[in-house]
PDB file of C-alpha atoms in Angstrom:
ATOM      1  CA  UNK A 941     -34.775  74.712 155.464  1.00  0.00           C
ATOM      2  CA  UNK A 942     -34.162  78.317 154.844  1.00  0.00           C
ATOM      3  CA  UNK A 943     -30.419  78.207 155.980  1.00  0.00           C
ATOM      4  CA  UNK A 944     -29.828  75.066 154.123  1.00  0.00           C
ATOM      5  CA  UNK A 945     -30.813  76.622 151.263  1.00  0.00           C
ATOM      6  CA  UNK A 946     -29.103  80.020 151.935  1.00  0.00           C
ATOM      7  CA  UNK A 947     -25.906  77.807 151.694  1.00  0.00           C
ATOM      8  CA  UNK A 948     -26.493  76.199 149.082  1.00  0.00           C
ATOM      9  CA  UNK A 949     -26.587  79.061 147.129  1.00  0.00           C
ATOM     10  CA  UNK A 950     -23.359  80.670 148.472  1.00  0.00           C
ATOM     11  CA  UNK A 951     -21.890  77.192 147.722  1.00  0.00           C
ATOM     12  CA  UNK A 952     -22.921  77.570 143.969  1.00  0.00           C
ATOM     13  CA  UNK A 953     -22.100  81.373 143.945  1.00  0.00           C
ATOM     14  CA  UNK A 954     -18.396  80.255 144.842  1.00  0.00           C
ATOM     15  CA  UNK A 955     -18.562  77.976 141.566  1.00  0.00           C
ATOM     16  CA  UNK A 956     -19.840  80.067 138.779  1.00  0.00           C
ATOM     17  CA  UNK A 957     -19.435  83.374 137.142  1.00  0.00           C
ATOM     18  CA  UNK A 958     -22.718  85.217 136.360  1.00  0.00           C
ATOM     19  CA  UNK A 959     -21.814  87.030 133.137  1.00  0.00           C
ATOM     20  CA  UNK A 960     -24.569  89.986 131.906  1.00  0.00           C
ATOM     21  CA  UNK A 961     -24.063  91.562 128.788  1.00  0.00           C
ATOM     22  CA  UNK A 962     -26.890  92.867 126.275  1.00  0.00           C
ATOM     23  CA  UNK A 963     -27.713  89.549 125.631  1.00  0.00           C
ATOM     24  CA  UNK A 964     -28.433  88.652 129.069  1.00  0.00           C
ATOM     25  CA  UNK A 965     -26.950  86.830 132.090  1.00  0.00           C
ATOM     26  CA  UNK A 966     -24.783  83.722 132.081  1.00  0.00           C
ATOM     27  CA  UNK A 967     -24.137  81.662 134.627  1.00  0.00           C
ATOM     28  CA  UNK A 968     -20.439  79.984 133.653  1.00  0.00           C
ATOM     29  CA  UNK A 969     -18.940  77.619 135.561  1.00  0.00           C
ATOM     30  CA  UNK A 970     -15.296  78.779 136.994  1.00  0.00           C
ATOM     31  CA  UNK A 971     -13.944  75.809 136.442  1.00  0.00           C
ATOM     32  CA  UNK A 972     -14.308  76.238 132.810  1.00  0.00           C
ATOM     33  CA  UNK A 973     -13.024  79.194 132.695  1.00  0.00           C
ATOM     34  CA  UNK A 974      -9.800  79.542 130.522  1.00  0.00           C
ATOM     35  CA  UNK A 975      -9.463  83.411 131.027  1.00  0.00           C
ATOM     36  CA  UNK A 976     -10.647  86.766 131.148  1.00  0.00           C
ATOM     37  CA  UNK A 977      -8.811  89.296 128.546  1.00  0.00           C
ATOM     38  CA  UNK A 978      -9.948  93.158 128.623  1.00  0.00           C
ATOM     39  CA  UNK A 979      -9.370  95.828 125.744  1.00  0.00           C
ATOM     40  CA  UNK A 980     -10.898  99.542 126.884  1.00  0.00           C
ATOM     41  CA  UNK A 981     -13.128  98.165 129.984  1.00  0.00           C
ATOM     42  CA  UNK A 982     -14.759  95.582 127.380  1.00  0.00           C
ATOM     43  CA  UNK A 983     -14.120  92.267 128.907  1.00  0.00           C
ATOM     44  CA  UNK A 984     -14.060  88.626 127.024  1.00  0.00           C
ATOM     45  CA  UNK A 985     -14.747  85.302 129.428  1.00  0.00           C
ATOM     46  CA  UNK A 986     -12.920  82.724 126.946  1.00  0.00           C
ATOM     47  CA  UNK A 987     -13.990  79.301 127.696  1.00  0.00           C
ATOM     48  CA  UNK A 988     -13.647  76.265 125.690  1.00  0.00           C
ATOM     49  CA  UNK A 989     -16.165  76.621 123.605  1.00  0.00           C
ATOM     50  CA  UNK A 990     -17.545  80.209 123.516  1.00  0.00           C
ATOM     51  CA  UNK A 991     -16.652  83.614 124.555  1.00  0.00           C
ATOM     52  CA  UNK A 992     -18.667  86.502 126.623  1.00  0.00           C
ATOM     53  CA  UNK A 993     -18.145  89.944 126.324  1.00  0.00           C
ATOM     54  CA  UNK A 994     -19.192  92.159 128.886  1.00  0.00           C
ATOM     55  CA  UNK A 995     -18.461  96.102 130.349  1.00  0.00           C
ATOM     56  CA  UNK A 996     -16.550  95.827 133.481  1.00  0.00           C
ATOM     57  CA  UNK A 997     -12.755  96.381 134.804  1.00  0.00           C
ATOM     58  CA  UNK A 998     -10.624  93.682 134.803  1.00  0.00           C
ATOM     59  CA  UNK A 999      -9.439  94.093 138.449  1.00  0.00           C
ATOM     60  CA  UNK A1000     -13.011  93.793 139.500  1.00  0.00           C
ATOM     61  CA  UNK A1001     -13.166  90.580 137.982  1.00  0.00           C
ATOM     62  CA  UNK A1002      -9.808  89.173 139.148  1.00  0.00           C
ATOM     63  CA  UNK A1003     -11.570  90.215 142.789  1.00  0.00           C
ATOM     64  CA  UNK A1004     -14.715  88.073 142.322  1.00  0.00           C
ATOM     65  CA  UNK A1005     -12.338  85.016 140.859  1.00  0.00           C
ATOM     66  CA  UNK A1006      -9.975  85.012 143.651  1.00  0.00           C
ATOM     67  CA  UNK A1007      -6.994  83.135 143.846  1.00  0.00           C
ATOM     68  CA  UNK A1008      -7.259  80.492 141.314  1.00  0.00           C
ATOM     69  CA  UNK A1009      -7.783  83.169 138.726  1.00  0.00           C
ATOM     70  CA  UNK A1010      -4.027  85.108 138.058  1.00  0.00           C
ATOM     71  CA  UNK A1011      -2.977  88.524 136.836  1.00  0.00           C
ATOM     72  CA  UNK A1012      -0.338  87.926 134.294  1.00  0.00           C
ATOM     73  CA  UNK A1013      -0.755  91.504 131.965  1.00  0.00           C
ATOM     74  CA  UNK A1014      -2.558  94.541 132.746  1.00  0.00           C
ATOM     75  CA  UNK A1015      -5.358  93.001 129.819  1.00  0.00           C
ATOM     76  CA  UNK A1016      -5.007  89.057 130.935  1.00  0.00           C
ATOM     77  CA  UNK A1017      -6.714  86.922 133.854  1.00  0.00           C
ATOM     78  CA  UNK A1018      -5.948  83.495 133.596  1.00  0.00           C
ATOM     79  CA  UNK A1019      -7.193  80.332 135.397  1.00  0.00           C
ATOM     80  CA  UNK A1020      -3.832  78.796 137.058  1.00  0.00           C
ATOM     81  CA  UNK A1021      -5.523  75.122 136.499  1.00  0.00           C
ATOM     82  CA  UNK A1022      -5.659  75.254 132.758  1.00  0.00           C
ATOM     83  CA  UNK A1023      -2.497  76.787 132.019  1.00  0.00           C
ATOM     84  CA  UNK A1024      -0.556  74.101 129.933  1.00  0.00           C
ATOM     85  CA  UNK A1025       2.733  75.486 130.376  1.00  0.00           C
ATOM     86  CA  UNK A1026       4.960  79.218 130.758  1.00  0.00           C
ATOM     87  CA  UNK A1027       7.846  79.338 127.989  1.00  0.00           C
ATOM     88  CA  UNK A1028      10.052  82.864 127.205  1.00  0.00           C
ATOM     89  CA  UNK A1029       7.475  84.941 129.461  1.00  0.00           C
ATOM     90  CA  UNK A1030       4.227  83.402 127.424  1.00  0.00           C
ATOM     91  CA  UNK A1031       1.462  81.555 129.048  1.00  0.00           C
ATOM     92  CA  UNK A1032      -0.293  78.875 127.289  1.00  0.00           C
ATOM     93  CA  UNK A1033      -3.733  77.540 127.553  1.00  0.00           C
ATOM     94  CA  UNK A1034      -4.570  75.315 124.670  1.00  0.00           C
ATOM     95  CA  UNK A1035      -3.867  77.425 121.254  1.00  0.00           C
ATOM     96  CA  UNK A1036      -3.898  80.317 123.078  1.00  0.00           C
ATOM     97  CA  UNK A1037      -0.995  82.078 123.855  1.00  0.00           C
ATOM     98  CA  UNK A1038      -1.099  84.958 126.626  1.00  0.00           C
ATOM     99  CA  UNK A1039       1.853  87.597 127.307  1.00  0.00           C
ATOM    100  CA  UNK A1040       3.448  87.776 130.746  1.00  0.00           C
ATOM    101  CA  UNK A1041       4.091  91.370 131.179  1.00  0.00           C
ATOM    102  CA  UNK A1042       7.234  92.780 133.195  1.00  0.00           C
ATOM    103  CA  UNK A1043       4.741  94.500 135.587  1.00  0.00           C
ATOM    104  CA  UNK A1044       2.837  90.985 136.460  1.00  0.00           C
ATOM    105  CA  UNK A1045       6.416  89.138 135.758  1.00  0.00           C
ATOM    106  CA  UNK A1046       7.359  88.459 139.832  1.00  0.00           C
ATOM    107  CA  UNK A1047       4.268  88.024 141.507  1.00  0.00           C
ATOM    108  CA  UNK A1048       2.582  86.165 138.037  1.00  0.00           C
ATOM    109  CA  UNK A1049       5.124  83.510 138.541  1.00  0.00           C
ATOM    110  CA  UNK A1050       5.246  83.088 142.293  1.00  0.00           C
ATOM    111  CA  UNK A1051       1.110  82.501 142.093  1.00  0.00           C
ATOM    112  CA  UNK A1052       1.435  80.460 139.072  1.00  0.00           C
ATOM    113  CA  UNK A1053       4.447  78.195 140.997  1.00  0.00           C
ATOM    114  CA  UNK A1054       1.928  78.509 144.042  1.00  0.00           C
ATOM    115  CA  UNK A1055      -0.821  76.968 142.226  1.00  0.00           C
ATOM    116  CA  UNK A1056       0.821  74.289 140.297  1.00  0.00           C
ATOM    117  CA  UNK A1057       2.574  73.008 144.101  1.00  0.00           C
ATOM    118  CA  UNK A1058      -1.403  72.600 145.179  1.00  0.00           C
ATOM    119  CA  UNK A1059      -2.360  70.210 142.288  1.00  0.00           C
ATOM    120  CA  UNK A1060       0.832  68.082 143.001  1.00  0.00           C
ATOM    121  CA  UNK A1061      -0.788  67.669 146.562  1.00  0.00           C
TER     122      UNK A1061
END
């Protein structure tokens, strides 16, 4: 019963994003998820229809997402499955739209090409 459980909850860690800020912890699903932005180690979780701000470093969060979550700017982490489409080195999720910096440019667009060849599959 014990390992059953102890799975469960890794399966469930894998899925959310526990957000704690002064207000207290979140638990936010990854899937909805539209990205991360950062501005001076203050980080916003954007989501459809709220935002979190938290203290934390951006590449710290980009390690907990993993690989459906991309690096496009030094301030931007964006979900790869809600990106509507990449025009003139901008990323856009819904009304948002995201810089691609030169930096991020190469390996932004192979991950982003990477992930949008999976969800053809």
């Amino acid at each position: 019963v014990l390992t059953r459980a102890m799975a469960a909850l890794h399966n469930t860690a894998d899925k959310v994003f526990l957000c704690q800020n002064k207000e207290g912890t979140y638990r936010i699903p990854k899937s909805s998820i539209l990205y991360f932005s950062s501005d001076r180690r203050i980080v916003t979780c954007v989501t459809q229809n709220r935002q979190y701000a938290f203290y934390a470093k951006l590449d710290e969060v980009a390690e907990e997402m993993g690989q459906a979550f991309i690096r496009i700017h030094q301030r931007y982490l964006v979900n790869a499955a809600v990106i509507d489409r990449i025009e003139n080195m901008t990323v856009y999720i819904g009304d948002a739209r995201l810089p691609v910096s030169r930096s991020y440019q190469s390996s932004a667009i192979k991950a982003l090409t990477h992930a949008m060849l999976e969800d053809v599959q």
